[in-house]
Every structure is written in structure tokens, then in C-alpha cells.
Backbone as CSV, one residue per row, in Angstrom:
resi,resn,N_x,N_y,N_z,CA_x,CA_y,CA_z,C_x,C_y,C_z
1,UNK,-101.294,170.236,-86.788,-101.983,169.522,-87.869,-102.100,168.028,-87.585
2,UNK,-103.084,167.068,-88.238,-103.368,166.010,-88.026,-102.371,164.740,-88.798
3,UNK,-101.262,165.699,-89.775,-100.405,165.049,-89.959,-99.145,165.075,-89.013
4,UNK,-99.287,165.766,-88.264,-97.874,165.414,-87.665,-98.138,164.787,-86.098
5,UNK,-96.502,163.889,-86.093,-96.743,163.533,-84.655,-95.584,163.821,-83.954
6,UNK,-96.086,163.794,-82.949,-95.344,164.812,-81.820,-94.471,163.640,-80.790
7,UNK,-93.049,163.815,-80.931,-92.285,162.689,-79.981,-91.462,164.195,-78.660
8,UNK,-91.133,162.907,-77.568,-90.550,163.808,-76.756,-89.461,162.511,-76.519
9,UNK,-88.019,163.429,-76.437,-86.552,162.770,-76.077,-86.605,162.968,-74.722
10,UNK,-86.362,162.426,-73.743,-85.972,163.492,-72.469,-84.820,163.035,-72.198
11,UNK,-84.015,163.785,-71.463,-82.355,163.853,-71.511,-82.533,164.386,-70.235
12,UNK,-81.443,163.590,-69.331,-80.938,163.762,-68.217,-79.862,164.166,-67.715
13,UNK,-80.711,165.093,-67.166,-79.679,166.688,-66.680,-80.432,168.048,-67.335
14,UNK,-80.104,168.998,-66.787,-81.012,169.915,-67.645,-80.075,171.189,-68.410
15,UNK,-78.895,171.081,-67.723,-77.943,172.080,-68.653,-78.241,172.183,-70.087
16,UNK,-77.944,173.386,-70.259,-78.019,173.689,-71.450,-76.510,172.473,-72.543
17,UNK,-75.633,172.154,-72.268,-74.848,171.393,-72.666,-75.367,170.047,-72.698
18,UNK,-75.869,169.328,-72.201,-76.497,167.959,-72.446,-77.499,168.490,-72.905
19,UNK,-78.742,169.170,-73.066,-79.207,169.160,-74.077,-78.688,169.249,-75.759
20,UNK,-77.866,170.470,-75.632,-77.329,170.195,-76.983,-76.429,169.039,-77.225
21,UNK,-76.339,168.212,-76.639,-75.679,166.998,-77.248,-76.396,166.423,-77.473
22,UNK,-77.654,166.040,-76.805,-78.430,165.102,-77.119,-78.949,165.630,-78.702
23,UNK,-79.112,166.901,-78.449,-80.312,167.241,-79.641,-79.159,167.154,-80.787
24,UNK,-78.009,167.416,-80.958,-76.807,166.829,-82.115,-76.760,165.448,-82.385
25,UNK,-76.975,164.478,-81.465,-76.927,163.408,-81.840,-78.542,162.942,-82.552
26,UNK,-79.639,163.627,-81.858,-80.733,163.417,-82.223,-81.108,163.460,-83.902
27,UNK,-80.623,164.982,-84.326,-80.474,165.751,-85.346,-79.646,164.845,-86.616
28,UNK,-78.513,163.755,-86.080,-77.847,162.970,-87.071,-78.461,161.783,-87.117
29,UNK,-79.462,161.519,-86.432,-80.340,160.256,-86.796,-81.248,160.483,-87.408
30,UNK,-82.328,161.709,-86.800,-83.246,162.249,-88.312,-82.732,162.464,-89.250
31,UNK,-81.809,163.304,-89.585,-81.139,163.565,-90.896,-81.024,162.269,-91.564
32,UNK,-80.463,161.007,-91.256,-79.841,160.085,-91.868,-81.047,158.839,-91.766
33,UNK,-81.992,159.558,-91.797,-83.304,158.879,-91.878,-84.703,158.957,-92.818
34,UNK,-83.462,159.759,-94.096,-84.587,160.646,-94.849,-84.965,160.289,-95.961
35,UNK,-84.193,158.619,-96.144,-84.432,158.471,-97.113,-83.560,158.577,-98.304
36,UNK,-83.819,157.898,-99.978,-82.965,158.692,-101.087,-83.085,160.229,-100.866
37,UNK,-84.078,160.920,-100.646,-83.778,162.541,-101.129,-83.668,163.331,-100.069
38,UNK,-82.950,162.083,-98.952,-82.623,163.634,-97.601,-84.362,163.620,-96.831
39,UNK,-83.810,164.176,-95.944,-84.598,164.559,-94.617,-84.119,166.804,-94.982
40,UNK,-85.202,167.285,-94.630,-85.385,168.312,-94.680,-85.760,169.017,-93.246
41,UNK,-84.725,169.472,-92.460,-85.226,169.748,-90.874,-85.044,171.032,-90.496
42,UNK,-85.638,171.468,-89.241,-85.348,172.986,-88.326,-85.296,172.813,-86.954
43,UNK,-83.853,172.896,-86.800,-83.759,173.168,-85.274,-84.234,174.030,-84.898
44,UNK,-85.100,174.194,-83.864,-85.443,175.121,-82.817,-84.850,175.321,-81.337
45,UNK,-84.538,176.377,-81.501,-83.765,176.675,-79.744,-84.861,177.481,-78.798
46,UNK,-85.264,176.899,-78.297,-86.242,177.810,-77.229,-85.548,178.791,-76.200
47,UNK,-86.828,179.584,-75.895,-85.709,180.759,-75.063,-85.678,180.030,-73.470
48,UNK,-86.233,179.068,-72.965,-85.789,178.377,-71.992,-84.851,177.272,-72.060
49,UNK,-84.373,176.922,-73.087,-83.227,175.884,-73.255,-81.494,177.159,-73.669
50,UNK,-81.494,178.249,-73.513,-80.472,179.112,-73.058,-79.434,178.655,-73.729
51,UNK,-79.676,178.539,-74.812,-78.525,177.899,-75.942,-79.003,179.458,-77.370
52,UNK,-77.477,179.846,-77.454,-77.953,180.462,-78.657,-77.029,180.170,-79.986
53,UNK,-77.751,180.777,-81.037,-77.331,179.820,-82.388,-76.366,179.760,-83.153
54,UNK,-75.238,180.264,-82.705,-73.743,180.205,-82.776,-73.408,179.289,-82.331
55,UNK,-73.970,179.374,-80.766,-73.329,178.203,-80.087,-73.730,176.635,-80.281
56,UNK,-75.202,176.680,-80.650,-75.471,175.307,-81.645,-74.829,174.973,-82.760
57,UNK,-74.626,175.973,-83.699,-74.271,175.586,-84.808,-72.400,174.729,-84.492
58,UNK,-71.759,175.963,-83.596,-70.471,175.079,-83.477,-71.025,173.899,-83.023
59,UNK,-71.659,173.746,-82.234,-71.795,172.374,-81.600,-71.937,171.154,-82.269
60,UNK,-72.779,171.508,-82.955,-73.574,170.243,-84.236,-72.476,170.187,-85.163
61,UNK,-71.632,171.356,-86.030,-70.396,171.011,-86.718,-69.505,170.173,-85.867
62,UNK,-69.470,169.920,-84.895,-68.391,169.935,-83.937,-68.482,167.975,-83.972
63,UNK,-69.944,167.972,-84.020,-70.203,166.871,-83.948,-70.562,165.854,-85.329
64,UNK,-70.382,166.872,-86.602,-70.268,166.111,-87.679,-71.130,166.107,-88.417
65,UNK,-72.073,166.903,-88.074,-73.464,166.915,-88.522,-73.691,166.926,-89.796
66,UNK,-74.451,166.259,-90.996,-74.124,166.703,-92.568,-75.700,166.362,-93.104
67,UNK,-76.904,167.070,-93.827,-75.456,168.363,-94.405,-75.474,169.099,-93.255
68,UNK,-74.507,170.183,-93.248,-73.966,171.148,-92.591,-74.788,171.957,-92.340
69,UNK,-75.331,172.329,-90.954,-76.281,172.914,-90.658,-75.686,174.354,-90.902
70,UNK,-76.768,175.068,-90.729,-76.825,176.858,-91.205,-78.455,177.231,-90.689
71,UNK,-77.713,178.585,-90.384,-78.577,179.574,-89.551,-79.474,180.131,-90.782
72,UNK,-81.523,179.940,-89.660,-82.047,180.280,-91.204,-81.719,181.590,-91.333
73,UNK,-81.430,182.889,-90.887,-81.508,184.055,-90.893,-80.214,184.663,-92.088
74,UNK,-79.165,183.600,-92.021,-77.822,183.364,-92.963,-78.665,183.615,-94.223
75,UNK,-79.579,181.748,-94.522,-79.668,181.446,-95.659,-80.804,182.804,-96.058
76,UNK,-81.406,183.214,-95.584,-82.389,184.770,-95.848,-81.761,185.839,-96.260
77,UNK,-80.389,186.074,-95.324,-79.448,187.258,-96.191,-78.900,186.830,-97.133
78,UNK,-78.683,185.870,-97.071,-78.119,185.098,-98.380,-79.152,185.291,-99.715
79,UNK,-80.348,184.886,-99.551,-81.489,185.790,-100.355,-81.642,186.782,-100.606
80,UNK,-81.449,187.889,-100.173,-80.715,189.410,-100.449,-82.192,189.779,-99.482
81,UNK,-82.506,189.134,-98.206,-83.320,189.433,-97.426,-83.341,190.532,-96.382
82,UNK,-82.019,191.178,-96.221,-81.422,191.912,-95.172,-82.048,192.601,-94.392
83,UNK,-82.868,193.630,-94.867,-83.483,194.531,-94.285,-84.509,193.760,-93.550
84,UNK,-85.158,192.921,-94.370,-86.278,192.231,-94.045,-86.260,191.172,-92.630
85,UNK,-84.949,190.709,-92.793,-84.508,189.967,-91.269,-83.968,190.468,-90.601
86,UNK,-83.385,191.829,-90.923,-83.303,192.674,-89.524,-84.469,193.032,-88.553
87,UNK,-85.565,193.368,-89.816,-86.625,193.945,-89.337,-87.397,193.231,-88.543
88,UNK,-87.326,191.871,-88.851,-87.719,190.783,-88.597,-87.068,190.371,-86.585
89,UNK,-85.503,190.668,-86.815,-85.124,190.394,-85.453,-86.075,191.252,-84.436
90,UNK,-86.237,192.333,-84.946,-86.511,193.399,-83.800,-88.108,193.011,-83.619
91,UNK,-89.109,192.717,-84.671,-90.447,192.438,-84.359,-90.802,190.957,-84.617
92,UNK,-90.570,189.874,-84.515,-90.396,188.354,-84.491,-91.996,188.218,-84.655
93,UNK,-92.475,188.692,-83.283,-93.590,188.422,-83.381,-94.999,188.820,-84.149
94,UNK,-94.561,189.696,-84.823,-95.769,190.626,-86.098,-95.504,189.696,-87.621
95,UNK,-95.071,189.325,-88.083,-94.575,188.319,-89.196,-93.720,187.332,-89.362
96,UNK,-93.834,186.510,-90.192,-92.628,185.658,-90.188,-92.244,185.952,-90.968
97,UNK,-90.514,185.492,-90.518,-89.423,185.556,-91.283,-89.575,186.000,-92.534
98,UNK,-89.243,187.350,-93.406,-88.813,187.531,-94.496,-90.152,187.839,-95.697
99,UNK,-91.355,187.549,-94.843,-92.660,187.553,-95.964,-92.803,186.413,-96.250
100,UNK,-94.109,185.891,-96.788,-94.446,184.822,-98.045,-93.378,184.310,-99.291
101,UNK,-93.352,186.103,-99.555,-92.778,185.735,-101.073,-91.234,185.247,-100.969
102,UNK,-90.863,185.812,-100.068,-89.543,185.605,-99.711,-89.327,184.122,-99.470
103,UNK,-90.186,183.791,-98.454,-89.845,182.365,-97.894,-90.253,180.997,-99.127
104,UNK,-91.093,181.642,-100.266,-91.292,180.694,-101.035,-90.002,180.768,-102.040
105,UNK,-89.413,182.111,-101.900,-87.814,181.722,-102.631,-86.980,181.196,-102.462
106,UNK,-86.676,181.158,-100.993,-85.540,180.826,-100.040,-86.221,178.849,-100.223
107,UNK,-87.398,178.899,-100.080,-87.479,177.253,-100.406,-87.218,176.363,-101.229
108,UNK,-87.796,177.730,-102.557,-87.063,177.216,-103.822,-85.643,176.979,-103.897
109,UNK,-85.347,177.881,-103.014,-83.673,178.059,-103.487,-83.249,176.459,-102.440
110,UNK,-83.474,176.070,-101.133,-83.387,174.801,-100.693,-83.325,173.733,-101.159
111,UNK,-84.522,173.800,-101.936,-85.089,172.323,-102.585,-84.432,172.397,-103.794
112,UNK,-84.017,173.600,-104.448,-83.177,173.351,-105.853,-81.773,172.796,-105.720
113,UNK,-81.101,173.588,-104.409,-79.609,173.245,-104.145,-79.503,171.832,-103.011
114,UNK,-80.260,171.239,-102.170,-80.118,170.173,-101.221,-81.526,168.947,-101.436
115,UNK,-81.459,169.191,-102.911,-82.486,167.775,-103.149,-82.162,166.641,-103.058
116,UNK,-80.516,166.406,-103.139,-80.423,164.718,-102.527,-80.298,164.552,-101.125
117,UNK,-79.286,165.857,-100.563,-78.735,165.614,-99.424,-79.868,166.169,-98.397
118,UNK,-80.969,167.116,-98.607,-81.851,167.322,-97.357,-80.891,168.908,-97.342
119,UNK,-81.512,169.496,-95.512,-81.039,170.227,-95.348,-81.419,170.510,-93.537
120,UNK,-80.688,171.256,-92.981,-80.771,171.512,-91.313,-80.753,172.824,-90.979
121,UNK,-81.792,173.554,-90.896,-81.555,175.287,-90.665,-81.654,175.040,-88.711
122,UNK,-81.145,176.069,-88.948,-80.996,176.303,-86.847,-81.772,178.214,-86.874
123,UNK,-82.601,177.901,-85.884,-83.175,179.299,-85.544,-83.445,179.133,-84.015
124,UNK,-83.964,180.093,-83.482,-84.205,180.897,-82.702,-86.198,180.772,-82.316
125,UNK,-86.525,180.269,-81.398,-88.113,180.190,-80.867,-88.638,181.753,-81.695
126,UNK,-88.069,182.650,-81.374,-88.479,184.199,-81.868,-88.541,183.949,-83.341
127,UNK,-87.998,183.155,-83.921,-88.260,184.188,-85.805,-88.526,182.633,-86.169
128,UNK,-89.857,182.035,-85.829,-90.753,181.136,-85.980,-91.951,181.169,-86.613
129,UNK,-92.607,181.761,-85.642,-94.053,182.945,-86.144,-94.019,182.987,-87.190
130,UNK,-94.963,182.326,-88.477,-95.177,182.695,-89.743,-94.647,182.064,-90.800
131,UNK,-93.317,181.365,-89.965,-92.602,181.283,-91.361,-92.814,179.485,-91.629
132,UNK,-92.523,179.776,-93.623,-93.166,178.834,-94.140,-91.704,178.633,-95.050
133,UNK,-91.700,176.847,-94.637,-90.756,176.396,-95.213,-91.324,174.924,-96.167
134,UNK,-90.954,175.026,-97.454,-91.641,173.870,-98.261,-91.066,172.987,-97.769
135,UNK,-91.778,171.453,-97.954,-91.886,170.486,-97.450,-90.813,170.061,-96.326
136,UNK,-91.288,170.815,-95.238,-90.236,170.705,-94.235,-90.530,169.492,-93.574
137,UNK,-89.977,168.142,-93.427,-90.141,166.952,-93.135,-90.194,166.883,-91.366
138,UNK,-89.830,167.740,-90.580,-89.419,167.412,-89.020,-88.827,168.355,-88.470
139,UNK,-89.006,168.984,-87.405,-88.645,170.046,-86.619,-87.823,169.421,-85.562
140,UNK,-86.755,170.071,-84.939,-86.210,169.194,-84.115,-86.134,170.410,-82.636
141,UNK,-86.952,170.349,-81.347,-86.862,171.357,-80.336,-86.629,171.263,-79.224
142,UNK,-85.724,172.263,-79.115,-84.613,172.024,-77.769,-85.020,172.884,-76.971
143,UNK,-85.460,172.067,-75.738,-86.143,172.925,-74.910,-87.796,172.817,-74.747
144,UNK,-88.330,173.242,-74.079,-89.361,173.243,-73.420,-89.966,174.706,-74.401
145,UNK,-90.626,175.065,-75.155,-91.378,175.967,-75.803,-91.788,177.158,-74.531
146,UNK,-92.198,178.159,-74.885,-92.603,179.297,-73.691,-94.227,178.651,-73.397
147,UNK,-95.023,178.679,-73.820,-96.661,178.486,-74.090,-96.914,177.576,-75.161
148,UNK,-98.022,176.342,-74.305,-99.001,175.941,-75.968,-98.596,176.749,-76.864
149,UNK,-99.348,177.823,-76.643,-99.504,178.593,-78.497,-97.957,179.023,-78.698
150,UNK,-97.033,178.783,-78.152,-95.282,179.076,-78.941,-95.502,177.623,-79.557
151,UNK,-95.758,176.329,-78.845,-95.667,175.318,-79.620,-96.618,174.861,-80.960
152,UNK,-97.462,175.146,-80.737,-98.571,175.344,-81.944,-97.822,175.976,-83.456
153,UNK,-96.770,177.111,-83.068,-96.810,177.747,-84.117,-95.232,177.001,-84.665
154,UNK,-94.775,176.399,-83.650,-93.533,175.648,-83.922,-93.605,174.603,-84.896
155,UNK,-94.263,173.513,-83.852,-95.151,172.525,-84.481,-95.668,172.633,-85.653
156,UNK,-96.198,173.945,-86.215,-97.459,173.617,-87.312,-96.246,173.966,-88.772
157,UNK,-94.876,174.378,-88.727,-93.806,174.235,-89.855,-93.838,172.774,-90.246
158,UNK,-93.991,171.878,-90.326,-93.841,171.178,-90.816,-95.302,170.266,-91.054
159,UNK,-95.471,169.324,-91.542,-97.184,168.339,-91.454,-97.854,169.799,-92.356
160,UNK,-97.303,170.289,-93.474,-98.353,171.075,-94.297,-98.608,170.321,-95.761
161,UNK,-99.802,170.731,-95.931,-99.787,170.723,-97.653,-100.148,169.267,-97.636
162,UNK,-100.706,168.495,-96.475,-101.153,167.215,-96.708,-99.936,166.022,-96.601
163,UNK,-98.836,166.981,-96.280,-97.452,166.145,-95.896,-97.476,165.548,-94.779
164,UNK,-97.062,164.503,-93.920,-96.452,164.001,-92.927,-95.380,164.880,-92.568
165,UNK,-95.263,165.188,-91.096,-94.312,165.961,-90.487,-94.239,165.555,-88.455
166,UNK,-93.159,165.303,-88.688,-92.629,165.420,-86.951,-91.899,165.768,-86.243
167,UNK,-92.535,166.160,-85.424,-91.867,167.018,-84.318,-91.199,166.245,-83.329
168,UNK,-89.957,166.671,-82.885,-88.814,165.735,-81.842,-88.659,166.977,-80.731
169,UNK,-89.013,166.794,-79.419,-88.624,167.618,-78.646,-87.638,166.759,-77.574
170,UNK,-86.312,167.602,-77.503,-85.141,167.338,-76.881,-85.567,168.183,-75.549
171,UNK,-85.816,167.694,-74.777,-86.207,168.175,-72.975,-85.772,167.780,-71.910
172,UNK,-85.386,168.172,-70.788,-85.543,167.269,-69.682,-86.678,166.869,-69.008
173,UNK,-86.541,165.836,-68.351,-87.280,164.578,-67.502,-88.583,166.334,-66.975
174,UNK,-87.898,166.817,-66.426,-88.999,167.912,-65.808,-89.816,168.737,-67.086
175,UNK,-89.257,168.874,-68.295,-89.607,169.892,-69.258,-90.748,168.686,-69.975
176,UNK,-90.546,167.165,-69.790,-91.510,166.268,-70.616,-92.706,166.081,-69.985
177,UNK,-92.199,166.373,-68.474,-93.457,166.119,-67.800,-94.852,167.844,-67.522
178,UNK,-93.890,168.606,-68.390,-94.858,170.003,-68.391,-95.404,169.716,-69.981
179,UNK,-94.315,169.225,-70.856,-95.061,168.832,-72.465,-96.016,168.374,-72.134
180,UNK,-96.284,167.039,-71.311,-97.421,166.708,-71.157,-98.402,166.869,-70.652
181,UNK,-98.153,167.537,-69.691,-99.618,168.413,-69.237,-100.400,169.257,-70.242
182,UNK,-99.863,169.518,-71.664,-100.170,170.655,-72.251,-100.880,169.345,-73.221
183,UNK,-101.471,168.199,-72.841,-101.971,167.272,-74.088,-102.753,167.481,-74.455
184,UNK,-104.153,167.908,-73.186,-105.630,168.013,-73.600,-105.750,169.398,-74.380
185,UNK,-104.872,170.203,-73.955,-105.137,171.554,-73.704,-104.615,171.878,-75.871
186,UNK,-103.503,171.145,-75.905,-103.350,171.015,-77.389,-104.288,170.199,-78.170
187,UNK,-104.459,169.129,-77.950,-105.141,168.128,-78.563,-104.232,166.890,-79.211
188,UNK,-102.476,167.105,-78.522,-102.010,165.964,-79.310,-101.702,165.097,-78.317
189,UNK,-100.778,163.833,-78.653,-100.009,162.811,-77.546,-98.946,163.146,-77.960
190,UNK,-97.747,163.160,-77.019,-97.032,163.476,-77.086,-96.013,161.580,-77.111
191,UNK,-95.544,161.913,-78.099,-94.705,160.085,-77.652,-93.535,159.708,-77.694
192,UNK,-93.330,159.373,-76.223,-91.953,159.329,-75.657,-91.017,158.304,-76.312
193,UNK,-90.109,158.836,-76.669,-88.736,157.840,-77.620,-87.359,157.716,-76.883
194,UNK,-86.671,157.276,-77.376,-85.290,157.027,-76.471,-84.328,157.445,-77.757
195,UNK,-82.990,157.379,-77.334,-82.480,157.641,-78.585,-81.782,156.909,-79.671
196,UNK,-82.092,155.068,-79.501,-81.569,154.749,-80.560,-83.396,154.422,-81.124
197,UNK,-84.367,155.218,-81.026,-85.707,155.444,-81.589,-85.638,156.326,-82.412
198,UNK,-84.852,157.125,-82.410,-85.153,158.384,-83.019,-85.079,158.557,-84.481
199,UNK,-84.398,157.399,-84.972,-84.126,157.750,-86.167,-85.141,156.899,-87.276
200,UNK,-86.370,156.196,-86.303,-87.245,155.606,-87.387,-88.443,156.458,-86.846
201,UNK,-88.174,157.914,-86.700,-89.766,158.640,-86.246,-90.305,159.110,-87.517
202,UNK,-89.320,159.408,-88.614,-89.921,159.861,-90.041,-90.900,158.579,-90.895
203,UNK,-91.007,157.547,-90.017,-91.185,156.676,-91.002,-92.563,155.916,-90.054
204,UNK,-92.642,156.368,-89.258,-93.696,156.063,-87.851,-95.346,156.383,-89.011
């Protein structure tokens, strides 16, 4: 969308462990950049950044992160979504997460319980596809996306409804220089930040 803009971190080294540090530290500067009513975010773990979402979530607790991040697939069973995000694990790519109706509950239920403090869901590149989160302020993505169109559909969670929304991709030096090849071919710029930048990108 034409509201959102697209930054790239790049982090040196490509392990999966320096990325997730970077993207924890990244994640506590957006967060704490949101303003009186919170910053509203979604980590994304790509399936080439080889981090999975246990192991983020300790990580980011580990590192202090507040509020306290949580897995979106949690806050969905937590919705009495179960079946629906099981069903969901096994076919990612035929719907998003949980339905419409679902995801406009689970938002409600967000924005009713983390209206001062914001909020930080952690998912998975796979259970992306579709899903719609109200006024989701900034996506935060670790890793290099599979294809344009994985990033398109990443990207387009947030910057809805006439909102401002941005995207932070946590990459290495090699993964920024394939983001950018993908400029024309998307239609955006991609714009490179450092990391004591990161925390005035909501306000760019």
C-alpha cells in the first residue's frame, strides 16, 4: 500500500542468533515509539531466517521486551479458535489465520485489552496469508521473505484502512542487497536505517 514505508536493518553476520538480537532490540525501539497509546506490532519469522517461535519468543522475553510478546496462534486459541488454527497450520496458504470474523474478534479483543500499552504478536511467514489485524501500526521481519509476492502479503498487514504502516526488515548485508533488487519489480524503496534509527520510523 501507498501508506506504508518499507525500511531495511542489515545486521552483520547472518546466523540465525544475531539476527534475533538485532530484531529484539529493534522490536524495543518500535514498541517504545508508539506514542501515548502504544505501538501495535507483528513479528515475522521467515522460513529463511531459521528461527522458530518459541525460540523468539524466549529470546525477546529474555531481552525485556514489553508488552510481552505472544504467539498470534496463542492469542487465536485463546479466542476459542482451535480447530480453526489447527486447520490453519496444515493449509497456511488457502486462508488466513482463523477467518474474517474471527480475526475481527481477536482485534477487538487486542485493542480492548492493550489500548495504552500496544501489543507484539510473533508468527510464522506461513500463517500470514490473509490475515487481518486492526490498526496494526508496523510489522517487524526477520529474514529475507521467500518471493516478492511472500512480501507483498507480509507487507500489506499493516498501512490499511488509510492508516500509516511500516515495515522494518531485520536482514543481512546479503539478504538487503536481494530486498533490493526486488524494488522495481515491487514498486517500493526500500530505506536503509541503522539501529539507533529505528525507533523514529513510526513517525517518518
Amino acid at each position: 500500500p501507498d501508506a506504508v514505508r518499507n525500511y531495511v536493518l542489515p545486521v552483520d553476520g547472518s546466523t540465525s542468533g544475531s539476527l534475533l538480537t538485532s530484531a529484539a532490540f529493534a522490536s524495543k525501539a518500535v514498541l517504545g515509539g508508539g506514542g501515548e497509546t502504544g505501538t501495535r506490532a507483528l513479528l515475522v519469522l521467515t522460513r529463511n531466517c531459521g528461527i522458530q517461535v518459541h525460540n523468539a519468543m524466549g529470546a525477546l522475553r529474555h531481552f525485556g521486551i514489553r508488552p510481552e510478546p505472544r504467539s498470534l496462534l496463542d492469542v487465536l486459541e485463546a479466542d476459542g479458535a482451535d480447530r480453526l488454527v489447527e486447520a490453519h497450520r496444515k493449509m497456511s496458504r488457502v486462508e488466513g489465520v482463523g477467518g474474517r470474523a474471527r480475526q475481527q474478534k481477536t482485534s477487538a479483543t487486542l485493542a480492548g485489552e492493550e489500548e495504552e500499552d500496544g501489543y507484539l504478536l510473533v508468527t510464522h511467514e506461513d500463517n500470514v496469508r490473509g490475515l487481518h489485524l486492526d490498526g496494526l501500526d508496523a510489522v517487524i521481519v526477520v529474514g529475507r521473505p521467500g518471493s516478492p509476492d511472500e512480501y507483498t502479503h507480509i507487507a500489506g498487514r499493516t498501512g490499511r484502512a488509510g492508516r500509516r504502516g511500516s515495515v522494518l526488515n531485520v536482514v543481512s548485508y546479503e539478504q538487503a542487497a536481494a530486498l533490493a533488487s526486488w524494488t522495481m519489480m515491487l514498486g517500493v524503496d526500500f530505506l536503509p536505517v541503522d539501529e539507533s534509527e529505528v525507533a523514529g520510523i513510526l513517525d517518518a
